[in-house]
């Protein structure tokens, strides 16, 4: 499934060099660096060089519409902050100050989870501009997350954002029935609050088998999820978050199931299992990575090395299953990548790891995306989709 595309790079400006200094300064506190984005988002309107207030440039406004008449999703720009950045759903609208057009909060499970107790549980790869983690789905539980989303949704909409809740199975459940009931309960709670629901069936960071490797289980799960959605008065979009390391056969089988049961779209993909990083164009080797879990595992990788894989997956999914909405996620750190992915069929993109390596990346990517539209003689994102 290899498809060649340019892995657009950016020049290191003053802000990027400052960010590199901060990474060195806090080298011994990777989780603090990982978690500090929320403070930057909060301060951005008051410190000019941090980015400022939300930008509502009409050229970048993105509306995702669905064939089954699910409620459309509206973003001030097609750049969404991926799940994992705002796990708690606190101060959601702050992230519009960083240039994001939407946020997927979570990932949330049925109840509170401390996550992986091993330390460290996150590592940075400077030369590859990548992060690997095994956080273990630490979160406050879906009831707390959904309540906060419900309380903040109007403000988030005024800031130009749609808000999704990413949910996942609670690790440790044994029977298939328990797992399905757990996800259904989590889904029902999240569904009442969010603009869309993102079901994470591909997390490699909990020490348990991924759900998306069992096609029969995926079929049963999404059959029941979509039956529940059909019973609701309001129809909201449902996305499945899939792993980036599927074989072609696994991917097609899973997508056929999702289409059969009316799932609106897919997020491609999740973090890449570190044990397979030899398949990616990167300098770091698996044996060089720190152990992140007590069982010796090294978690999942995100960041720049995933881009070629993300682009190939996006093109493949959209070519084979054009009815599915596609949100591309993995290695996206430049506005020209957003442009290329949207030309290939993506409706929007998600990113997070880039925030550790590029200064105010969403603002920079907005500028680069606007430039790409102008170069193509297009006035808006809508025209880009029209000219696909």
mmCIF file of C-alpha atoms in Angstrom:
data_model
loop_
_atom_site.group_PDB
_atom_site.id
_atom_site.type_symbol
_atom_site.label_atom_id
_atom_site.label_comp_id
_atom_site.label_asym_id
_atom_site.label_seq_id
_atom_site.Cartn_x
_atom_site.Cartn_y
_atom_site.Cartn_z
ATOM 1 C CA UNK A 1 0.000 0.000 0.000
ATOM 2 C CA UNK A 2 2.969 2.293 -0.628
ATOM 3 C CA UNK A 3 2.183 5.635 -2.279
ATOM 4 C CA UNK A 4 4.833 8.274 -2.845
ATOM 5 C CA UNK A 5 4.178 11.844 -1.726
ATOM 6 C CA UNK A 6 6.380 14.691 -0.569
ATOM 7 C CA UNK A 7 7.026 14.794 3.172
ATOM 8 C CA UNK A 8 6.967 18.597 3.229
ATOM 9 C CA UNK A 9 9.371 20.082 5.745
ATOM 10 C CA UNK A 10 9.588 23.464 7.458
ATOM 11 C CA UNK A 11 12.498 25.769 8.245
ATOM 12 C CA UNK A 12 13.455 26.120 11.898
ATOM 13 C CA UNK A 13 12.456 29.634 12.914
ATOM 14 C CA UNK A 14 13.135 31.434 16.188
ATOM 15 C CA UNK A 15 10.091 29.899 17.875
ATOM 16 C CA UNK A 16 11.079 26.379 16.816
ATOM 17 C CA UNK A 17 14.558 26.890 18.271
ATOM 18 C CA UNK A 18 13.026 28.186 21.502
ATOM 19 C CA UNK A 19 10.833 25.096 21.649
ATOM 20 C CA UNK A 20 13.916 22.882 21.153
ATOM 21 C CA UNK A 21 15.572 24.678 24.083
ATOM 22 C CA UNK A 22 12.510 24.037 26.253
ATOM 23 C CA UNK A 23 12.620 20.336 25.331
ATOM 24 C CA UNK A 24 16.245 20.170 26.445
ATOM 25 C CA UNK A 25 15.489 22.106 29.619
ATOM 26 C CA UNK A 26 12.740 19.680 30.637
ATOM 27 C CA UNK A 27 14.367 16.554 29.228
ATOM 28 C CA UNK A 28 13.888 14.721 32.499
ATOM 29 C CA UNK A 29 10.153 15.531 32.683
ATOM 30 C CA UNK A 30 8.609 14.141 29.487
ATOM 31 C CA UNK A 31 5.066 14.026 30.857
ATOM 32 C CA UNK A 32 5.221 17.659 31.949
ATOM 33 C CA UNK A 33 6.230 18.635 28.414
ATOM 34 C CA UNK A 34 3.490 16.373 27.051
ATOM 35 C CA UNK A 35 0.913 18.008 29.316
ATOM 36 C CA UNK A 36 2.026 21.640 29.065
ATOM 37 C CA UNK A 37 0.064 22.405 25.892
ATOM 38 C CA UNK A 38 -3.039 23.268 27.927
ATOM 39 C CA UNK A 39 -1.156 26.070 29.699
ATOM 40 C CA UNK A 40 0.086 27.488 26.407
ATOM 41 C CA UNK A 41 -3.477 27.397 25.039
ATOM 42 C CA UNK A 42 -4.762 29.263 28.088
ATOM 43 C CA UNK A 43 -2.107 32.015 27.863
ATOM 44 C CA UNK A 44 -2.117 32.431 24.073
ATOM 45 C CA UNK A 45 -4.574 35.360 23.875
ATOM 46 C CA UNK A 46 -2.528 37.399 26.353
ATOM 47 C CA UNK A 47 0.989 36.818 25.034
ATOM 48 C CA UNK A 48 1.161 37.941 21.383
ATOM 49 C CA UNK A 49 3.986 35.654 20.238
ATOM 50 C CA UNK A 50 2.027 32.600 21.443
ATOM 51 C CA UNK A 51 -0.554 32.904 18.689
ATOM 52 C CA UNK A 52 -3.483 35.008 19.814
ATOM 53 C CA UNK A 53 -7.225 34.469 19.452
ATOM 54 C CA UNK A 54 -9.165 32.176 17.084
ATOM 55 C CA UNK A 55 -8.866 32.912 13.368
ATOM 56 C CA UNK A 56 -12.155 32.712 11.446
ATOM 57 C CA UNK A 57 -10.786 33.052 7.916
ATOM 58 C CA UNK A 58 -13.741 32.014 5.720
ATOM 59 C CA UNK A 59 -11.400 30.369 3.210
ATOM 60 C CA UNK A 60 -10.504 27.629 5.695
ATOM 61 C CA UNK A 61 -13.960 26.935 7.087
ATOM 62 C CA UNK A 62 -14.654 23.232 6.684
ATOM 63 C CA UNK A 63 -18.037 21.526 6.897
ATOM 64 C CA UNK A 64 -18.251 17.731 6.783
ATOM 65 C CA UNK A 65 -21.629 16.505 5.544
ATOM 66 C CA UNK A 66 -22.776 12.904 5.615
ATOM 67 C CA UNK A 67 -24.886 10.921 3.125
ATOM 68 C CA UNK A 68 -27.136 9.581 5.906
ATOM 69 C CA UNK A 69 -28.033 13.120 7.031
ATOM 70 C CA UNK A 70 -26.117 12.926 10.290
ATOM 71 C CA UNK A 71 -25.553 16.353 11.800
ATOM 72 C CA UNK A 72 -22.781 18.091 9.827
ATOM 73 C CA UNK A 73 -19.537 19.012 11.534
ATOM 74 C CA UNK A 74 -18.229 22.561 11.214
ATOM 75 C CA UNK A 75 -14.584 23.514 11.783
ATOM 76 C CA UNK A 76 -12.950 26.945 11.454
ATOM 77 C CA UNK A 77 -10.098 25.041 9.765
ATOM 78 C CA UNK A 78 -9.686 21.349 8.872
ATOM 79 C CA UNK A 79 -7.022 20.888 11.584
ATOM 80 C CA UNK A 80 -8.274 18.983 14.643
ATOM 81 C CA UNK A 81 -6.390 18.415 17.882
ATOM 82 C CA UNK A 82 -6.162 14.632 18.208
ATOM 83 C CA UNK A 83 -7.283 12.627 21.216
ATOM 84 C CA UNK A 84 -4.655 12.413 23.934
ATOM 85 C CA UNK A 85 -3.983 16.142 24.055
ATOM 86 C CA UNK A 86 -7.052 17.094 26.101
ATOM 87 C CA UNK A 87 -7.870 13.965 28.082
ATOM 88 C CA UNK A 88 -9.929 15.753 30.737
ATOM 89 C CA UNK A 89 -12.153 17.963 28.506
ATOM 90 C CA UNK A 90 -11.283 20.989 30.641
ATOM 91 C CA UNK A 91 -11.111 24.428 28.948
ATOM 92 C CA UNK A 92 -11.828 23.060 25.481
ATOM 93 C CA UNK A 93 -12.257 26.441 23.764
ATOM 94 C CA UNK A 94 -8.710 27.464 24.780
ATOM 95 C CA UNK A 95 -7.332 25.245 22.032
ATOM 96 C CA UNK A 96 -8.903 27.464 19.382
ATOM 97 C CA UNK A 97 -6.296 30.023 20.463
ATOM 98 C CA UNK A 98 -3.650 27.652 19.101
ATOM 99 C CA UNK A 99 -5.294 27.558 15.667
ATOM 100 C CA UNK A 100 -7.186 24.289 15.947
ATOM 101 C CA UNK A 101 -10.557 24.048 14.242
ATOM 102 C CA UNK A 102 -11.762 21.168 16.388
ATOM 103 C CA UNK A 103 -10.853 18.898 19.278
ATOM 104 C CA UNK A 104 -11.269 15.193 19.973
ATOM 105 C CA UNK A 105 -11.195 14.931 23.769
ATOM 106 C CA UNK A 106 -10.304 11.768 25.677
ATOM 107 C CA UNK A 107 -9.784 8.940 25.073
ATOM 108 C CA UNK A 108 -12.433 8.181 27.734
ATOM 109 C CA UNK A 109 -13.325 4.830 29.255
ATOM 110 C CA UNK A 110 -16.390 3.875 31.264
ATOM 111 C CA UNK A 111 -14.782 4.863 34.566
ATOM 112 C CA UNK A 112 -11.719 6.661 35.874
ATOM 113 C CA UNK A 113 -8.363 5.082 34.991
ATOM 114 C CA UNK A 114 -4.957 5.875 36.396
ATOM 115 C CA UNK A 115 -3.396 4.332 33.315
ATOM 116 C CA UNK A 116 -0.019 2.644 33.108
ATOM 117 C CA UNK A 117 1.774 2.878 36.469
ATOM 118 C CA UNK A 118 5.234 2.248 34.983
ATOM 119 C CA UNK A 119 7.583 5.224 34.646
ATOM 120 C CA UNK A 120 8.603 6.505 32.239
ATOM 121 C CA UNK A 121 5.603 5.946 30.009
ATOM 122 C CA UNK A 122 6.544 8.419 27.291
ATOM 123 C CA UNK A 123 9.712 9.040 25.262
ATOM 124 C CA UNK A 124 10.868 11.619 22.689
ATOM 125 C CA UNK A 125 12.928 10.950 19.554
ATOM 126 C CA UNK A 126 14.472 14.305 18.648
ATOM 127 C CA UNK A 127 16.080 13.378 15.339
ATOM 128 C CA UNK A 128 12.917 11.731 14.039
ATOM 129 C CA UNK A 129 10.600 14.362 15.512
ATOM 130 C CA UNK A 130 8.549 11.549 17.004
ATOM 131 C CA UNK A 131 7.053 10.516 20.334
ATOM 132 C CA UNK A 132 6.381 7.045 21.670
ATOM 133 C CA UNK A 133 4.072 6.439 24.591
ATOM 134 C CA UNK A 134 2.233 3.864 26.649
ATOM 135 C CA UNK A 135 0.043 6.080 28.801
ATOM 136 C CA UNK A 136 -2.535 3.304 29.191
ATOM 137 C CA UNK A 137 -5.741 5.310 28.620
ATOM 138 C CA UNK A 138 -5.462 7.401 31.772
ATOM 139 C CA UNK A 139 -8.644 9.501 32.027
ATOM 140 C CA UNK A 140 -11.347 10.762 34.393
ATOM 141 C CA UNK A 141 -14.067 8.447 33.067
ATOM 142 C CA UNK A 142 -16.660 9.144 30.399
ATOM 143 C CA UNK A 143 -19.290 10.603 32.750
ATOM 144 C CA UNK A 144 -16.953 13.378 33.898
ATOM 145 C CA UNK A 145 -15.653 13.982 30.376
ATOM 146 C CA UNK A 146 -19.141 14.115 28.813
ATOM 147 C CA UNK A 147 -20.427 16.470 31.516
ATOM 148 C CA UNK A 148 -17.593 18.904 30.829
ATOM 149 C CA UNK A 149 -18.130 18.726 27.073
ATOM 150 C CA UNK A 150 -21.849 19.384 27.513
ATOM 151 C CA UNK A 151 -21.141 22.431 29.669
ATOM 152 C CA UNK A 152 -18.621 23.889 27.190
ATOM 153 C CA UNK A 153 -20.050 22.966 23.806
ATOM 154 C CA UNK A 154 -21.721 26.301 23.068
ATOM 155 C CA UNK A 155 -18.518 28.196 23.849
ATOM 156 C CA UNK A 156 -16.499 25.782 21.719
ATOM 157 C CA UNK A 157 -18.884 26.340 18.797
ATOM 158 C CA UNK A 158 -18.492 30.109 19.195
ATOM 159 C CA UNK A 159 -14.738 29.538 18.934
ATOM 160 C CA UNK A 160 -15.228 27.811 15.587
ATOM 161 C CA UNK A 161 -14.764 24.260 16.826
ATOM 162 C CA UNK A 162 -16.661 20.999 16.713
ATOM 163 C CA UNK A 163 -15.924 18.689 19.633
ATOM 164 C CA UNK A 164 -15.710 14.916 19.517
ATOM 165 C CA UNK A 165 -15.282 12.448 22.340
ATOM 166 C CA UNK A 166 -12.901 9.553 21.747
ATOM 167 C CA UNK A 167 -13.943 6.424 23.645
ATOM 168 C CA UNK A 168 -12.410 3.003 24.182
ATOM 169 C CA UNK A 169 -13.006 -0.328 25.895
ATOM 170 C CA UNK A 170 -11.969 -0.538 29.532
ATOM 171 C CA UNK A 171 -8.844 -2.735 29.684
ATOM 172 C CA UNK A 172 -9.081 -5.849 31.818
ATOM 173 C CA UNK A 173 -12.509 -7.113 30.798
ATOM 174 C CA UNK A 174 -12.470 -10.797 29.925
ATOM 175 C CA UNK A 175 -15.568 -11.817 27.990
ATOM 176 C CA UNK A 176 -16.647 -10.461 24.613
ATOM 177 C CA UNK A 177 -20.081 -9.614 26.020
ATOM 178 C CA UNK A 178 -18.532 -7.578 28.857
ATOM 179 C CA UNK A 179 -16.384 -5.649 26.399
ATOM 180 C CA UNK A 180 -19.296 -4.845 24.096
ATOM 181 C CA UNK A 181 -21.551 -3.787 26.979
ATOM 182 C CA UNK A 182 -18.762 -1.599 28.348
ATOM 183 C CA UNK A 183 -18.235 0.203 25.035
ATOM 184 C CA UNK A 184 -21.999 0.594 24.499
ATOM 185 C CA UNK A 185 -22.452 2.230 27.909
ATOM 186 C CA UNK A 186 -19.502 4.529 27.268
ATOM 187 C CA UNK A 187 -20.823 5.391 23.806
ATOM 188 C CA UNK A 188 -24.319 6.194 25.093
ATOM 189 C CA UNK A 189 -22.956 8.648 27.671
ATOM 190 C CA UNK A 190 -20.580 10.343 25.215
ATOM 191 C CA UNK A 191 -23.253 10.502 22.500
ATOM 192 C CA UNK A 192 -25.454 12.816 24.564
ATOM 193 C CA UNK A 193 -22.742 15.472 24.810
ATOM 194 C CA UNK A 194 -20.377 15.506 21.811
ATOM 195 C CA UNK A 195 -20.769 16.642 18.206
ATOM 196 C CA UNK A 196 -19.339 13.305 17.081
ATOM 197 C CA UNK A 197 -18.037 10.106 18.633
ATOM 198 C CA UNK A 198 -14.693 8.523 17.791
ATOM 199 C CA UNK A 199 -14.423 4.870 18.781
ATOM 200 C CA UNK A 200 -10.830 3.864 19.429
ATOM 201 C CA UNK A 201 -10.609 0.172 18.582
ATOM 202 C CA UNK A 202 -6.876 0.258 17.897
ATOM 203 C CA UNK A 203 -4.995 1.466 20.979
ATOM 204 C CA UNK A 204 -1.624 -0.360 21.245
ATOM 205 C CA UNK A 205 -0.787 1.092 24.651
ATOM 206 C CA UNK A 206 -2.724 -0.924 27.225
ATOM 207 C CA UNK A 207 -1.003 -4.291 27.148
ATOM 208 C CA UNK A 208 -4.069 -5.997 25.669
ATOM 209 C CA UNK A 209 -5.002 -7.164 22.172
ATOM 210 C CA UNK A 210 -6.411 -4.478 19.906
ATOM 211 C CA UNK A 211 -10.095 -4.852 19.122
ATOM 212 C CA UNK A 212 -9.697 -4.011 15.436
ATOM 213 C CA UNK A 213 -7.713 -7.207 14.786
ATOM 214 C CA UNK A 214 -10.849 -9.297 15.411
ATOM 215 C CA UNK A 215 -13.193 -8.669 12.486
ATOM 216 C CA UNK A 216 -16.008 -10.715 14.018
ATOM 217 C CA UNK A 217 -15.841 -8.696 17.224
ATOM 218 C CA UNK A 218 -15.773 -5.421 15.245
ATOM 219 C CA UNK A 219 -18.901 -6.547 13.383
ATOM 220 C CA UNK A 220 -20.804 -7.326 16.583
ATOM 221 C CA UNK A 221 -19.642 -4.129 18.282
ATOM 222 C CA UNK A 222 -20.556 -1.726 15.493
ATOM 223 C CA UNK A 223 -23.818 -3.512 14.774
ATOM 224 C CA UNK A 224 -24.947 -2.785 18.322
ATOM 225 C CA UNK A 225 -23.507 0.732 18.377
ATOM 226 C CA UNK A 226 -25.285 1.714 15.195
ATOM 227 C CA UNK A 227 -28.528 0.078 16.349
ATOM 228 C CA UNK A 228 -28.332 2.287 19.420
ATOM 229 C CA UNK A 229 -27.697 5.351 17.290
ATOM 230 C CA UNK A 230 -30.708 4.552 15.123
ATOM 231 C CA UNK A 231 -32.872 4.684 18.247
ATOM 232 C CA UNK A 232 -31.794 8.243 19.053
ATOM 233 C CA UNK A 233 -33.789 11.328 18.087
ATOM 234 C CA UNK A 234 -30.648 13.125 16.878
ATOM 235 C CA UNK A 235 -28.269 11.432 14.453
ATOM 236 C CA UNK A 236 -24.615 12.244 15.170
ATOM 237 C CA UNK A 237 -21.555 11.097 13.249
ATOM 238 C CA UNK A 238 -19.693 7.978 14.360
ATOM 239 C CA UNK A 239 -16.036 7.427 13.427
ATOM 240 C CA UNK A 240 -13.882 4.338 13.979
ATOM 241 C CA UNK A 241 -10.234 4.998 14.788
ATOM 242 C CA UNK A 242 -8.151 2.322 13.063
ATOM 243 C CA UNK A 243 -4.559 1.254 13.392
ATOM 244 C CA UNK A 244 -1.999 2.369 10.774
ATOM 245 C CA UNK A 245 -0.366 -1.085 10.504
ATOM 246 C CA UNK A 246 -3.213 -3.113 9.000
ATOM 247 C CA UNK A 247 -2.523 -5.510 6.169
ATOM 248 C CA UNK A 248 -4.557 -4.710 3.062
ATOM 249 C CA UNK A 249 -6.796 -7.731 3.700
ATOM 250 C CA UNK A 250 -7.444 -6.728 7.337
ATOM 251 C CA UNK A 251 -8.195 -3.165 6.339
ATOM 252 C CA UNK A 252 -10.665 -4.103 3.604
ATOM 253 C CA UNK A 253 -12.441 -6.604 5.857
ATOM 254 C CA UNK A 254 -12.834 -4.025 8.608
ATOM 255 C CA UNK A 255 -13.975 -1.264 6.266
ATOM 256 C CA UNK A 256 -16.577 -3.549 4.694
ATOM 257 C CA UNK A 257 -18.007 -4.165 8.163
ATOM 258 C CA UNK A 258 -18.096 -0.449 8.971
ATOM 259 C CA UNK A 259 -19.849 0.403 5.709
ATOM 260 C CA UNK A 260 -22.350 -2.431 6.165
ATOM 261 C CA UNK A 261 -23.514 -1.029 9.481
ATOM 262 C CA UNK A 262 -23.578 2.616 8.455
ATOM 263 C CA UNK A 263 -20.547 3.978 10.330
ATOM 264 C CA UNK A 264 -19.918 7.489 9.011
ATOM 265 C CA UNK A 265 -16.178 7.494 8.761
ATOM 266 C CA UNK A 266 -12.737 6.452 9.908
ATOM 267 C CA UNK A 267 -9.757 8.109 11.528
ATOM 268 C CA UNK A 268 -6.591 6.714 9.930
ATOM 269 C CA UNK A 269 -4.779 6.017 12.009
ATOM 270 C CA UNK A 270 -3.690 5.560 15.584
ATOM 271 C CA UNK A 271 -0.153 5.382 16.983
ATOM 272 C CA UNK A 272 2.109 2.887 15.209
ATOM 273 C CA UNK A 273 3.254 -0.149 17.260
ATOM 274 C CA UNK A 274 6.890 0.488 18.138
ATOM 275 C CA UNK A 275 7.842 -3.151 17.575
ATOM 276 C CA UNK A 276 7.203 -2.490 13.865
ATOM 277 C CA UNK A 277 9.100 0.786 13.517
ATOM 278 C CA UNK A 278 11.637 -0.828 11.180
ATOM 279 C CA UNK A 279 8.858 -0.453 8.572
ATOM 280 C CA UNK A 280 8.986 3.346 8.913
ATOM 281 C CA UNK A 281 11.509 5.857 7.502
ATOM 282 C CA UNK A 282 13.241 6.795 10.737
ATOM 283 C CA UNK A 283 16.647 6.846 12.368
ATOM 284 C CA UNK A 284 15.790 5.359 15.762
ATOM 285 C CA UNK A 285 15.854 1.582 16.198
ATOM 286 C CA UNK A 286 13.484 -0.426 18.356
ATOM 287 C CA UNK A 287 16.267 -1.689 20.636
ATOM 288 C CA UNK A 288 17.258 1.908 21.423
ATOM 289 C CA UNK A 289 13.836 2.837 22.816
ATOM 290 C CA UNK A 290 13.102 2.922 26.537
ATOM 291 C CA UNK A 291 10.822 0.300 28.015
ATOM 292 C CA UNK A 292 7.507 1.957 28.870
ATOM 293 C CA UNK A 293 5.568 -0.862 30.511
ATOM 294 C CA UNK A 294 6.294 -3.481 33.149
ATOM 295 C CA UNK A 295 5.833 -6.219 30.535
ATOM 296 C CA UNK A 296 8.739 -4.760 28.509
ATOM 297 C CA UNK A 297 6.604 -3.142 25.808
ATOM 298 C CA UNK A 298 7.531 0.218 24.278
ATOM 299 C CA UNK A 299 4.082 1.478 23.308
ATOM 300 C CA UNK A 300 3.013 3.248 20.151
ATOM 301 C CA UNK A 301 4.794 5.813 17.963
ATOM 302 C CA UNK A 302 3.455 9.106 16.651
ATOM 303 C CA UNK A 303 5.040 11.931 14.718
ATOM 304 C CA UNK A 304 6.710 12.758 11.422
ATOM 305 C CA UNK A 305 7.759 9.210 10.339
ATOM 306 C CA UNK A 306 4.098 8.155 10.023
ATOM 307 C CA UNK A 307 3.172 10.592 7.253
ATOM 308 C CA UNK A 308 3.791 8.440 4.164
ATOM 309 C CA UNK A 309 1.753 5.666 5.731
ATOM 310 C CA UNK A 310 -1.064 8.082 6.598
ATOM 311 C CA UNK A 311 -1.167 9.423 3.052
ATOM 312 C CA UNK A 312 -1.263 5.931 1.545
ATOM 313 C CA UNK A 313 -4.051 4.840 3.895
ATOM 314 C CA UNK A 314 -6.101 7.946 3.123
ATOM 315 C CA UNK A 315 -5.882 7.397 -0.623
ATOM 316 C CA UNK A 316 -6.609 3.693 -0.316
ATOM 317 C CA UNK A 317 -9.673 4.092 1.907
ATOM 318 C CA UNK A 318 -11.179 6.899 -0.156
ATOM 319 C CA UNK A 319 -10.602 5.075 -3.457
ATOM 320 C CA UNK A 320 -12.184 1.819 -2.230
ATOM 321 C CA UNK A 321 -14.890 3.267 0.028
ATOM 322 C CA UNK A 322 -15.748 6.774 -1.186
ATOM 323 C CA UNK A 323 -18.885 6.904 0.984
ATOM 324 C CA UNK A 324 -16.760 6.985 4.142
ATOM 325 C CA UNK A 325 -15.597 10.247 5.639
ATOM 326 C CA UNK A 326 -11.837 10.111 6.275
ATOM 327 C CA UNK A 327 -9.937 12.046 8.922
ATOM 328 C CA UNK A 328 -6.199 11.596 8.394
ATOM 329 C CA UNK A 329 -3.960 11.340 11.467
ATOM 330 C CA UNK A 330 -0.235 10.639 11.724
ATOM 331 C CA UNK A 331 2.863 12.653 10.831
ATOM 332 C CA UNK A 332 1.002 15.813 9.787
ATOM 333 C CA UNK A 333 3.189 18.814 10.557
ATOM 334 C CA UNK A 334 2.828 21.112 7.521
ATOM 335 C CA UNK A 335 -0.055 22.876 5.778
ATOM 336 C CA UNK A 336 0.966 21.452 2.405
ATOM 337 C CA UNK A 337 0.453 17.979 3.852
ATOM 338 C CA UNK A 338 -3.062 19.011 4.854
ATOM 339 C CA UNK A 339 -3.630 20.217 1.294
ATOM 340 C CA UNK A 340 -2.283 16.986 -0.236
ATOM 341 C CA UNK A 341 -4.353 14.815 2.097
ATOM 342 C CA UNK A 342 -7.533 16.728 1.350
ATOM 343 C CA UNK A 343 -6.861 16.427 -2.379
ATOM 344 C CA UNK A 344 -6.587 12.679 -1.755
ATOM 345 C CA UNK A 345 -9.992 12.547 -0.104
ATOM 346 C CA UNK A 346 -9.527 13.469 3.547
ATOM 347 C CA UNK A 347 -12.228 15.697 5.021
ATOM 348 C CA UNK A 348 -9.932 16.944 7.782
ATOM 349 C CA UNK A 349 -6.757 16.015 9.639
ATOM 350 C CA UNK A 350 -5.806 15.395 13.247
ATOM 351 C CA UNK A 351 -2.453 16.098 14.845
ATOM 352 C CA UNK A 352 -0.838 16.393 18.256
ATOM 353 C CA UNK A 353 2.816 15.292 18.316
ATOM 354 C CA UNK A 354 3.796 18.218 16.082
ATOM 355 C CA UNK A 355 3.039 20.538 19.016
ATOM 356 C CA UNK A 356 6.161 19.212 20.722
ATOM 357 C CA UNK A 357 8.434 20.011 17.775
ATOM 358 C CA UNK A 358 6.987 23.006 15.897
ATOM 359 C CA UNK A 359 6.166 26.384 17.360
ATOM 360 C CA UNK A 360 2.405 27.110 17.190
ATOM 361 C CA UNK A 361 1.992 24.475 14.470
ATOM 362 C CA UNK A 362 -1.724 24.866 13.773
ATOM 363 C CA UNK A 363 -1.306 28.601 13.095
ATOM 364 C CA UNK A 364 1.638 27.855 10.796
ATOM 365 C CA UNK A 365 -0.276 25.094 9.028
ATOM 366 C CA UNK A 366 -3.231 27.432 8.477
ATOM 367 C CA UNK A 367 -0.930 29.937 6.752
ATOM 368 C CA UNK A 368 0.631 27.210 4.606
ATOM 369 C CA UNK A 369 -2.765 25.785 3.695
ATOM 370 C CA UNK A 370 -4.019 29.225 2.668
ATOM 371 C CA UNK A 371 -0.917 29.663 0.513
ATOM 372 C CA UNK A 372 -1.526 26.280 -1.123
ATOM 373 C CA UNK A 373 -5.137 27.217 -1.901
ATOM 374 C CA UNK A 374 -4.045 30.527 -3.427
ATOM 375 C CA UNK A 375 -1.352 28.819 -5.522
ATOM 376 C CA UNK A 376 -4.012 26.437 -6.842
ATOM 377 C CA UNK A 377 -6.286 29.418 -7.654
ATOM 378 C CA UNK A 378 -8.850 28.241 -5.102
ATOM 379 C CA UNK A 379 -10.657 30.614 -2.789
ATOM 380 C CA UNK A 380 -11.765 28.125 -0.173
ATOM 381 C CA UNK A 381 -11.682 24.571 1.135
ATOM 382 C CA UNK A 382 -15.101 24.052 -0.492
ATOM 383 C CA UNK A 383 -13.582 24.712 -3.895
ATOM 384 C CA UNK A 384 -10.792 22.228 -3.159
ATOM 385 C CA UNK A 385 -13.390 19.506 -2.601
ATOM 386 C CA UNK A 386 -15.280 20.560 -5.706
ATOM 387 C CA UNK A 387 -12.075 20.225 -7.756
ATOM 388 C CA UNK A 388 -11.083 16.804 -6.417
#
